[in-house]
Amino acid sequence: MKNVTITGWGRCIPQPVVTNDDLATVIDTSDEWITSRSGIKERHISHVSNSEMAALAGRRAVAAAGLQATDIDYIIVATCTPDRPIPATAAYVQAKIGAVRAAVADINAGCTGFLYGLSMAHGLIATSMANRVLLIGSEQISSYLNLEERSTAVLFGDGAGAAIVEASNDESGIKSMALGADGSGAQYLTTSGLGTEQIGTGAPRAIIMDGAEIFKGAVVRMGDGIVAAAKDAGWELDEIDLVIPHQANIRIIDAVRRRIKVDESKMFINIHKYGNTSAATIPIALAEAVDEGRVAPGSRLIFTAFGAGVTWGAVAFQWGDRTEPISTTDDELPEPTRTGLEILLARQEALNR
Ligand code: ACO
């Protein structure tokens, strides 16, 4: 079977920032509560559509791989916050970046979406159905928040990350992969007021989460996933160079680390800056880790996630030789005209109307 690797990476973080102190001006909460419970200090709130963030992250990944958009055979967007239910967000991305040859589809595996997408990209490439897949994790989860539900409103943020997935001509790439799900846990993380079952019922929009169940599940599945992925790849745990975990909560990441006894320096953490961006956390973190020099040629990486479904997954991945982008793009998002808090408050006003 072909080795399948990542040759391009990119991320898009929308400019508007909402700090914990900003949130505390409109929600009965505090920087101390949010920081101690989650590790989050601030999050970004998008002033553009989800597909616009996804498209910019995608353009950056295409450039980093030294490709043109017309080289892409398939675009997969992992998201649970599509611009619209119809069409797929990937269709908007295709048009925005000019990837006219690409097939397009979205997938929803909650916060595990990027790893599910990676498994699909792997299958497409390994069977020669596609040569180059643009895989994006992108979320505008702030649109689902209800500021009156303070236990979830403080945890999430917006952003996008992207990867070019293609066949490798060396030993780099996916070394092992295991995904799982337990649909009987669907109620632990779901939404109210959205989706065909709920439209027109008058149910208020919100994210509904059983924090304790999600916490327990995430620690066990992400921790055990790292151990299994390393074992299947033939790696000892101390041979892992960097774990890139889903950024849901610093306490989950710390508990995972203690469970498997991996050194703190080997866990990549950026949740303090972005909050939980769901399917986007791993590709954002990967792109950041590469750009910050945390990934070296041949680095042994583990990606691990847990999310709505409930779903989970872990991937052992050996980085290739190149840690510099082949090319870059000057494209940027437009300048925002409102602050992040103004965007959140305008949505809340519409919700309460
Ligand atoms: N600010 C201040 N107080 C709050 C807030 C807030 N934003 N939210 C809840 N509280 C209050 C509650 O009302 C409760 O008050 P009470 O004791 O008077 O009733 C108190 O804080 C404690 O509430 P708990 O829910 O017990 O808080 P806990 O310490 O368990 O932390 C949290 C909640 C952070 C959600 C925790 O359960 C957790 O970390 N869960 C993991 C889930 C997670 O992070 N999910 C992210 C998305 S899922 C994913 O990506 C996999």
Short mmCIF file of C-alpha atoms and ligand atoms in Angstrom, two decimals:
data_model
loop_
_atom_site.label_atom_id
_atom_site.label_comp_id
_atom_site.label_asym_id
_atom_site.label_seq_id
_atom_site.Cartn_x
_atom_site.Cartn_y
_atom_site.Cartn_z
CA MET A 1 0.00 0.00 0.00
CA LYS A 2 1.15 3.55 -0.70
CA ASN A 3 2.60 5.64 2.13
CA VAL A 4 0.33 8.64 2.63
CA THR A 5 1.73 11.87 4.02
CA ILE A 6 1.12 15.59 4.56
CA THR A 7 3.04 17.93 2.26
CA GLY A 8 1.31 21.24 2.96
CA TRP A 9 -0.15 22.90 6.02
CA GLY A 10 -1.99 26.13 6.74
CA ARG A 11 -4.28 27.79 9.24
CA CYS A 12 -6.65 30.71 9.39
CA ILE A 13 -7.40 32.42 12.67
CA PRO A 14 -9.95 35.24 12.36
CA GLN A 15 -8.74 38.53 13.84
CA PRO A 16 -11.44 39.33 16.45
CA VAL A 17 -10.38 38.20 19.94
CA VAL A 18 -12.64 37.77 22.95
CA THR A 19 -10.80 37.45 26.26
CA ASN A 20 -12.20 35.85 29.39
CA ASP A 21 -12.48 39.31 30.90
CA ASP A 22 -14.50 40.43 27.85
CA LEU A 23 -16.87 37.50 28.37
CA ALA A 24 -17.16 38.32 32.05
CA THR A 25 -18.71 41.69 31.09
CA VAL A 26 -21.71 39.90 29.57
CA ILE A 27 -21.80 36.45 31.29
CA ASP A 28 -21.78 35.62 35.00
CA THR A 29 -18.27 34.18 34.87
CA SER A 30 -14.65 35.14 35.54
CA ASP A 31 -11.20 34.78 34.08
CA GLU A 32 -10.29 32.73 37.17
CA TRP A 33 -13.16 30.24 36.65
CA ILE A 34 -12.53 29.77 32.93
CA THR A 35 -8.75 29.53 33.24
CA SER A 36 -8.79 27.09 36.14
CA ARG A 37 -11.51 24.85 34.58
CA SER A 38 -10.32 24.88 30.97
CA GLY A 39 -6.94 26.60 30.47
CA ILE A 40 -8.57 29.01 28.00
CA LYS A 41 -7.55 32.69 28.21
CA GLU A 42 -9.06 33.94 24.94
CA ARG A 43 -10.70 32.73 21.74
CA HIS A 44 -11.20 34.16 18.23
CA ILE A 45 -14.68 34.88 16.91
CA SER A 46 -15.05 34.88 13.15
CA HIS A 47 -16.28 37.93 11.28
CA VAL A 48 -16.42 35.88 8.05
CA SER A 49 -18.15 32.64 7.09
CA ASN A 50 -16.78 29.25 8.00
CA SER A 51 -16.02 28.55 4.33
CA GLU A 52 -14.02 31.77 4.05
CA MET A 53 -11.76 30.71 6.91
CA ALA A 54 -11.55 27.21 5.44
CA ALA A 55 -10.66 28.58 2.01
CA LEU A 56 -7.82 30.74 3.35
CA ALA A 57 -6.39 27.87 5.42
CA GLY A 58 -6.71 25.75 2.27
CA ARG A 59 -4.94 28.29 0.06
CA ARG A 60 -2.09 28.45 2.54
CA ALA A 61 -1.77 24.66 2.59
CA VAL A 62 -1.84 24.48 -1.22
CA ALA A 63 0.95 27.08 -1.40
CA ALA A 64 2.98 25.33 1.32
CA ALA A 65 2.87 22.13 -0.75
CA GLY A 66 4.01 24.05 -3.83
CA LEU A 67 0.78 23.23 -5.67
CA GLN A 68 -1.92 25.09 -7.58
CA ALA A 69 -5.56 24.77 -6.54
CA THR A 70 -6.19 23.02 -9.86
CA ASP A 71 -3.90 20.18 -8.70
CA ILE A 72 -6.40 19.17 -5.99
CA ASP A 73 -8.54 16.08 -6.74
CA TYR A 74 -10.70 16.11 -3.64
CA ILE A 75 -11.63 18.58 -0.90
CA ILE A 76 -12.86 17.22 2.42
CA VAL A 77 -14.03 19.70 5.04
CA ALA A 78 -14.45 18.31 8.54
CA THR A 79 -16.97 20.56 10.25
CA CYS A 80 -20.06 20.49 12.42
CA THR A 81 -20.77 24.16 11.71
CA PRO A 82 -21.31 24.31 7.93
CA ASP A 83 -22.18 27.66 6.32
CA ARG A 84 -25.46 25.99 5.36
CA PRO A 85 -26.70 22.38 5.52
CA ILE A 86 -26.85 22.50 1.71
CA PRO A 87 -24.47 22.61 -0.08
CA ALA A 88 -21.37 21.20 1.58
CA THR A 89 -18.94 23.80 2.91
CA ALA A 90 -16.35 22.08 0.69
CA ALA A 91 -18.31 23.28 -2.36
CA TYR A 92 -17.94 26.89 -1.25
CA VAL A 93 -14.25 26.29 -0.59
CA GLN A 94 -13.78 24.78 -4.06
CA ALA A 95 -15.29 27.85 -5.71
CA LYS A 96 -13.37 30.30 -3.49
CA ILE A 97 -9.97 28.77 -4.18
CA GLY A 98 -10.62 27.74 -7.81
CA ALA A 99 -10.02 24.01 -7.31
CA VAL A 100 -12.15 23.26 -10.34
CA ARG A 101 -11.05 19.63 -10.71
CA ALA A 102 -11.85 18.66 -7.13
CA ALA A 103 -14.69 16.51 -5.84
CA VAL A 104 -16.14 17.99 -2.65
CA ALA A 105 -17.67 16.65 0.55
CA ASP A 106 -18.08 17.56 4.22
CA ILE A 107 -17.83 15.13 7.10
CA ASN A 108 -19.07 15.52 10.66
CA ALA A 109 -17.35 13.49 13.34
CA GLY A 110 -17.39 16.29 15.91
CA CYS A 111 -14.01 17.17 17.31
CA THR A 112 -12.54 13.97 15.81
CA GLY A 113 -13.45 15.16 12.30
CA PHE A 114 -9.93 15.89 11.10
CA LEU A 115 -8.75 12.38 11.98
CA TYR A 116 -11.79 10.79 10.32
CA GLY A 117 -11.02 12.96 7.30
CA LEU A 118 -7.43 11.81 7.35
CA SER A 119 -8.58 8.20 7.25
CA MET A 120 -10.75 8.99 4.20
CA ALA A 121 -7.96 10.86 2.46
CA HIS A 122 -5.68 7.91 3.20
CA GLY A 123 -8.19 5.52 1.60
CA LEU A 124 -8.66 7.71 -1.48
CA ILE A 125 -4.92 7.99 -2.07
CA ALA A 126 -3.99 4.43 -1.18
CA THR A 127 -6.54 3.14 -3.74
CA SER A 128 -5.49 5.75 -6.35
CA MET A 129 -8.96 7.30 -6.33
CA ALA A 130 -7.23 10.64 -5.74
CA ASN A 131 -3.66 11.89 -5.82
CA ARG A 132 -3.99 15.06 -3.81
CA VAL A 133 -6.58 15.71 -1.15
CA LEU A 134 -7.10 19.06 0.54
CA LEU A 135 -8.27 18.15 4.03
CA ILE A 136 -9.61 21.02 6.14
CA GLY A 137 -10.93 21.18 9.68
CA SER A 138 -12.91 24.38 10.03
CA GLU A 139 -15.45 25.62 12.54
CA GLN A 140 -17.51 28.69 13.28
CA ILE A 141 -18.81 27.17 16.47
CA SER A 142 -19.41 30.60 18.01
CA SER A 143 -22.62 30.67 15.95
CA TYR A 144 -24.01 27.81 18.04
CA LEU A 145 -23.25 29.40 21.39
CA ASN A 146 -25.87 30.80 23.69
CA LEU A 147 -24.37 33.31 26.11
CA GLU A 148 -27.04 32.34 28.62
CA GLU A 149 -25.51 28.82 28.80
CA ARG A 150 -22.33 29.83 30.58
CA SER A 151 -20.95 26.32 31.06
CA THR A 152 -20.49 25.89 27.28
CA ALA A 153 -20.38 29.51 26.00
CA VAL A 154 -16.91 30.05 27.48
CA LEU A 155 -15.24 26.95 26.01
CA PHE A 156 -15.34 27.34 22.23
CA GLY A 157 -13.78 29.48 19.49
CA ASP A 158 -13.52 29.73 15.69
CA GLY A 159 -10.74 28.87 13.24
CA ALA A 160 -9.57 26.62 10.45
CA GLY A 161 -6.61 24.40 9.68
CA ALA A 162 -5.74 22.57 6.48
CA ALA A 163 -3.42 19.89 5.15
CA ILE A 164 -2.48 18.62 1.71
CA VAL A 165 -2.53 14.83 1.83
CA GLU A 166 -0.72 12.93 -0.90
CA ALA A 167 1.36 9.82 -1.55
CA SER A 168 4.81 9.85 -0.03
CA ASN A 169 7.93 8.76 -1.84
CA ASP A 170 9.84 8.11 1.37
CA GLU A 171 9.11 6.55 4.76
CA SER A 172 7.13 9.54 6.02
CA GLY A 173 3.40 9.56 6.60
CA ILE A 174 0.69 7.68 8.42
CA LYS A 175 2.16 4.79 10.38
CA SER A 176 -0.98 3.65 12.17
CA MET A 177 -4.52 4.81 12.62
CA ALA A 178 -7.41 3.72 14.80
CA LEU A 179 -10.85 5.32 14.92
CA GLY A 180 -13.82 4.50 17.09
CA ALA A 181 -17.32 5.62 18.03
CA ASP A 182 -20.12 4.91 20.47
CA GLY A 183 -23.37 6.39 19.19
CA SER A 184 -25.14 5.52 22.44
CA GLY A 185 -23.25 8.49 23.92
CA ALA A 186 -24.74 10.98 21.43
CA GLN A 187 -26.54 12.88 24.19
CA TYR A 188 -23.30 13.76 25.97
CA LEU A 189 -22.48 16.46 23.41
CA THR A 190 -25.20 17.74 21.14
CA THR A 191 -27.10 20.88 20.13
CA SER A 192 -30.49 22.37 20.82
CA GLY A 193 -32.52 24.39 18.31
CA LEU A 194 -30.60 23.28 15.22
CA GLY A 195 -31.09 20.43 12.73
CA THR A 196 -34.19 18.94 11.11
CA GLU A 197 -35.44 17.33 14.31
CA GLN A 198 -35.46 20.68 16.11
CA ILE A 199 -36.18 23.39 13.54
CA GLY A 200 -39.52 25.01 14.27
CA THR A 201 -39.86 23.52 17.76
CA GLY A 202 -38.91 26.76 19.47
CA ALA A 203 -36.03 25.07 21.30
CA PRO A 204 -33.39 27.70 22.09
CA ARG A 205 -30.10 27.38 20.25
CA ALA A 206 -27.27 26.08 22.40
CA ILE A 207 -24.58 23.48 22.75
CA ILE A 208 -25.59 20.88 25.32
CA MET A 209 -22.82 19.00 27.05
CA ASP A 210 -22.45 16.58 29.92
CA GLY A 211 -19.04 17.93 30.93
CA ALA A 212 -18.20 15.13 33.35
CA GLU A 213 -18.98 12.31 30.87
CA ILE A 214 -17.07 14.06 28.08
CA PHE A 215 -14.15 14.63 30.41
CA LYS A 216 -13.93 10.95 31.44
CA GLY A 217 -14.38 9.64 27.90
CA ALA A 218 -11.81 12.02 26.45
CA VAL A 219 -9.12 11.11 28.96
CA VAL A 220 -9.54 7.35 28.48
CA ARG A 221 -9.98 7.34 24.69
CA MET A 222 -7.29 9.91 23.89
CA GLY A 223 -4.84 8.40 26.37
CA ASP A 224 -5.38 4.81 25.29
CA GLY A 225 -5.40 5.95 21.67
CA ILE A 226 -1.89 7.37 21.97
CA VAL A 227 -0.58 4.15 23.47
CA ALA A 228 -2.27 1.98 20.82
CA ALA A 229 -1.21 4.20 17.90
CA ALA A 230 2.42 4.17 19.07
CA LYS A 231 2.38 0.39 19.58
CA ASP A 232 0.85 -0.24 16.14
CA ALA A 233 3.53 1.98 14.60
CA GLY A 234 6.24 0.00 16.40
CA TRP A 235 7.26 2.99 18.55
CA GLU A 236 8.04 3.03 22.26
CA LEU A 237 6.22 5.83 24.09
CA ASP A 238 9.51 7.59 24.77
CA GLU A 239 10.24 7.64 21.03
CA ILE A 240 7.29 9.98 20.39
CA ASP A 241 8.55 13.49 19.62
CA LEU A 242 5.29 15.39 19.89
CA VAL A 243 1.67 14.59 20.74
CA ILE A 244 -0.84 16.91 19.08
CA PRO A 245 -4.01 16.35 21.06
CA HIS A 246 -7.45 17.78 20.39
CA GLN A 247 -7.55 21.03 22.37
CA ALA A 248 -10.76 20.68 24.39
CA ASN A 249 -9.56 21.47 27.85
CA ILE A 250 -6.12 21.77 29.47
CA ARG A 251 -7.27 19.53 32.32
CA ILE A 252 -8.14 16.78 29.83
CA ILE A 253 -4.73 17.13 28.16
CA ASP A 254 -2.96 17.06 31.55
CA ALA A 255 -4.93 13.99 32.65
CA VAL A 256 -4.09 12.23 29.36
CA ARG A 257 -0.42 13.02 29.88
CA ARG A 258 -0.44 11.68 33.43
CA ARG A 259 -2.35 8.55 32.33
CA ILE A 260 0.28 7.59 29.78
CA LYS A 261 3.25 9.23 31.54
CA VAL A 262 4.46 11.33 28.62
CA ASP A 263 6.66 14.32 29.39
CA GLU A 264 4.95 17.72 29.47
CA SER A 265 7.33 19.08 26.84
CA LYS A 266 5.98 16.52 24.35
CA MET A 267 2.36 17.74 24.49
CA PHE A 268 1.52 20.56 22.08
CA ILE A 269 -0.81 23.06 23.72
CA ASN A 270 -2.40 26.19 22.29
CA ILE A 271 -5.86 26.06 23.90
CA HIS A 272 -5.12 29.22 25.92
CA LYS A 273 -5.17 31.22 22.65
CA TYR A 274 -8.06 29.66 20.74
CA GLY A 275 -10.35 27.68 23.05
CA ASN A 276 -11.92 24.58 21.59
CA THR A 277 -12.25 24.95 17.81
CA SER A 278 -13.63 21.40 17.45
CA ALA A 279 -12.52 19.75 14.17
CA ALA A 280 -10.06 22.59 13.58
CA THR A 281 -7.91 22.15 16.70
CA ILE A 282 -5.58 19.45 15.34
CA PRO A 283 -4.84 21.01 11.91
CA ILE A 284 -4.39 24.46 13.50
CA ALA A 285 -2.05 22.97 16.11
CA LEU A 286 -0.14 20.98 13.49
CA ALA A 287 0.42 24.03 11.29
CA GLU A 288 1.47 26.07 14.32
CA ALA A 289 3.79 23.33 15.58
CA VAL A 290 5.54 23.12 12.18
CA ASP A 291 5.83 26.91 11.83
CA GLU A 292 7.18 27.24 15.39
CA GLY A 293 9.89 24.63 14.77
CA ARG A 294 8.36 22.04 17.10
CA VAL A 295 8.32 19.52 14.22
CA ALA A 296 11.67 18.45 12.77
CA PRO A 297 12.41 16.28 9.72
CA GLY A 298 11.37 12.73 10.60
CA SER A 299 9.56 13.74 13.83
CA ARG A 300 7.33 11.06 15.28
CA LEU A 301 3.95 12.64 15.93
CA ILE A 302 0.73 11.37 17.45
CA PHE A 303 -2.62 13.05 16.75
CA THR A 304 -5.42 12.11 19.13
CA ALA A 305 -9.00 13.35 19.53
CA PHE A 306 -12.35 12.73 21.18
CA GLY A 307 -15.62 14.40 20.31
CA ALA A 308 -19.34 14.39 19.67
CA GLY A 309 -20.85 11.11 18.55
CA VAL A 310 -19.10 10.13 20.70
CA THR A 311 -16.12 9.57 18.42
CA TRP A 312 -12.43 9.13 18.97
CA GLY A 313 -9.26 8.46 17.06
CA ALA A 314 -5.48 8.40 17.15
CA VAL A 315 -2.90 8.49 14.37
CA ALA A 316 0.85 7.84 14.46
CA PHE A 317 2.47 10.06 11.84
CA GLN A 318 6.09 10.40 10.79
CA TRP A 319 6.85 13.85 9.41
CA GLY A 320 8.77 14.13 6.12
CA ASP A 321 11.98 16.02 5.34
CA ARG A 322 10.52 19.45 4.74
CA THR A 323 9.45 21.80 7.53
CA GLU A 324 9.43 24.97 5.41
CA PRO A 325 6.58 25.85 3.04
CA ILE A 326 7.53 25.70 -0.65
CA SER A 327 5.52 28.84 -1.24
CA THR A 328 3.21 31.21 0.65
CA THR A 329 0.24 33.37 -0.23
CA ASP A 330 -0.31 37.03 0.65
CA ASP A 331 -4.06 36.49 0.98
CA GLU A 332 -5.61 37.63 4.26
CA LEU A 333 -9.13 37.84 5.64
CA PRO A 334 -10.80 41.25 5.30
CA GLU A 335 -10.40 43.60 8.26
CA PRO A 336 -13.23 43.12 10.77
CA THR A 337 -15.63 46.00 11.29
CA ARG A 338 -16.86 44.78 14.70
CA THR A 339 -15.16 43.38 17.78
CA GLY A 340 -15.59 39.71 18.66
CA LEU A 341 -17.81 40.63 21.58
CA GLU A 342 -20.01 42.79 19.34
CA ILE A 343 -20.41 39.84 16.96
CA LEU A 344 -21.41 37.53 19.84
CA LEU A 345 -23.82 40.08 21.28
CA ALA A 346 -25.50 40.74 17.93
CA ARG A 347 -26.12 37.00 17.51
CA GLN A 348 -27.48 36.74 21.05
CA GLU A 349 -29.83 39.64 20.43
CA ALA A 350 -31.16 37.88 17.32
CA LEU A 351 -31.57 34.68 19.35
CA ASN A 352 -33.52 36.39 22.13
CA ARG A 353 -35.74 38.38 19.75
N1 ACO B 1 -18.41 30.59 34.99
C1 ACO B 1 -18.62 30.49 36.32
N2 ACO B 1 -19.25 29.45 36.86
C2 ACO B 1 -19.69 28.48 36.03
C3 ACO B 1 -19.51 28.54 34.65
C4 ACO B 1 -18.85 29.65 34.14
N3 ACO B 1 -18.61 29.81 32.81
N4 ACO B 1 -20.06 27.45 34.10
C5 ACO B 1 -20.55 26.71 35.10
N5 ACO B 1 -20.34 27.33 36.28
C6 ACO B 1 -20.71 26.92 37.62
C7 ACO B 1 -21.83 25.92 37.64
O1 ACO B 1 -23.08 26.58 37.55
C8 ACO B 1 -21.61 25.23 38.94
O2 ACO B 1 -22.15 26.05 39.96
P1 ACO B 1 -22.93 25.40 41.21
O3 ACO B 1 -21.92 24.50 41.86
O4 ACO B 1 -23.31 26.59 42.00
O5 ACO B 1 -24.06 24.66 40.59
C9 ACO B 1 -20.10 25.26 39.11
O6 ACO B 1 -19.61 26.23 38.20
C10 ACO B 1 -19.46 23.95 38.82
O7 ACO B 1 -19.96 23.44 37.62
P2 ACO B 1 -19.39 22.12 37.03
O8 ACO B 1 -20.09 21.78 35.76
O9 ACO B 1 -19.34 21.10 38.11
O10 ACO B 1 -17.92 22.59 36.71
P3 ACO B 1 -16.66 21.71 36.47
O11 ACO B 1 -15.65 22.06 37.47
O12 ACO B 1 -17.00 20.29 36.28
O13 ACO B 1 -16.20 22.24 35.06
C11 ACO B 1 -16.35 21.84 32.68
C12 ACO B 1 -17.09 22.28 33.93
C13 ACO B 1 -15.18 22.79 32.45
C14 ACO B 1 -17.26 21.88 31.48
C15 ACO B 1 -15.88 20.42 32.97
O14 ACO B 1 -16.94 19.55 33.17
C16 ACO B 1 -15.00 19.92 31.91
O15 ACO B 1 -13.85 20.25 31.83
N6 ACO B 1 -15.53 19.05 31.01
C17 ACO B 1 -14.84 18.60 29.87
C18 ACO B 1 -15.63 18.92 28.71
C19 ACO B 1 -15.00 19.89 27.77
O16 ACO B 1 -14.05 20.59 28.02
N7 ACO B 1 -15.62 19.90 26.63
C20 ACO B 1 -15.21 20.68 25.53
C21 ACO B 1 -16.02 20.27 24.36
S1 ACO B 1 -16.07 18.58 24.14
C22 ACO B 1 -14.77 18.08 23.30
O17 ACO B 1 -14.20 18.83 22.60
C23 ACO B 1 -14.32 16.68 23.43
#
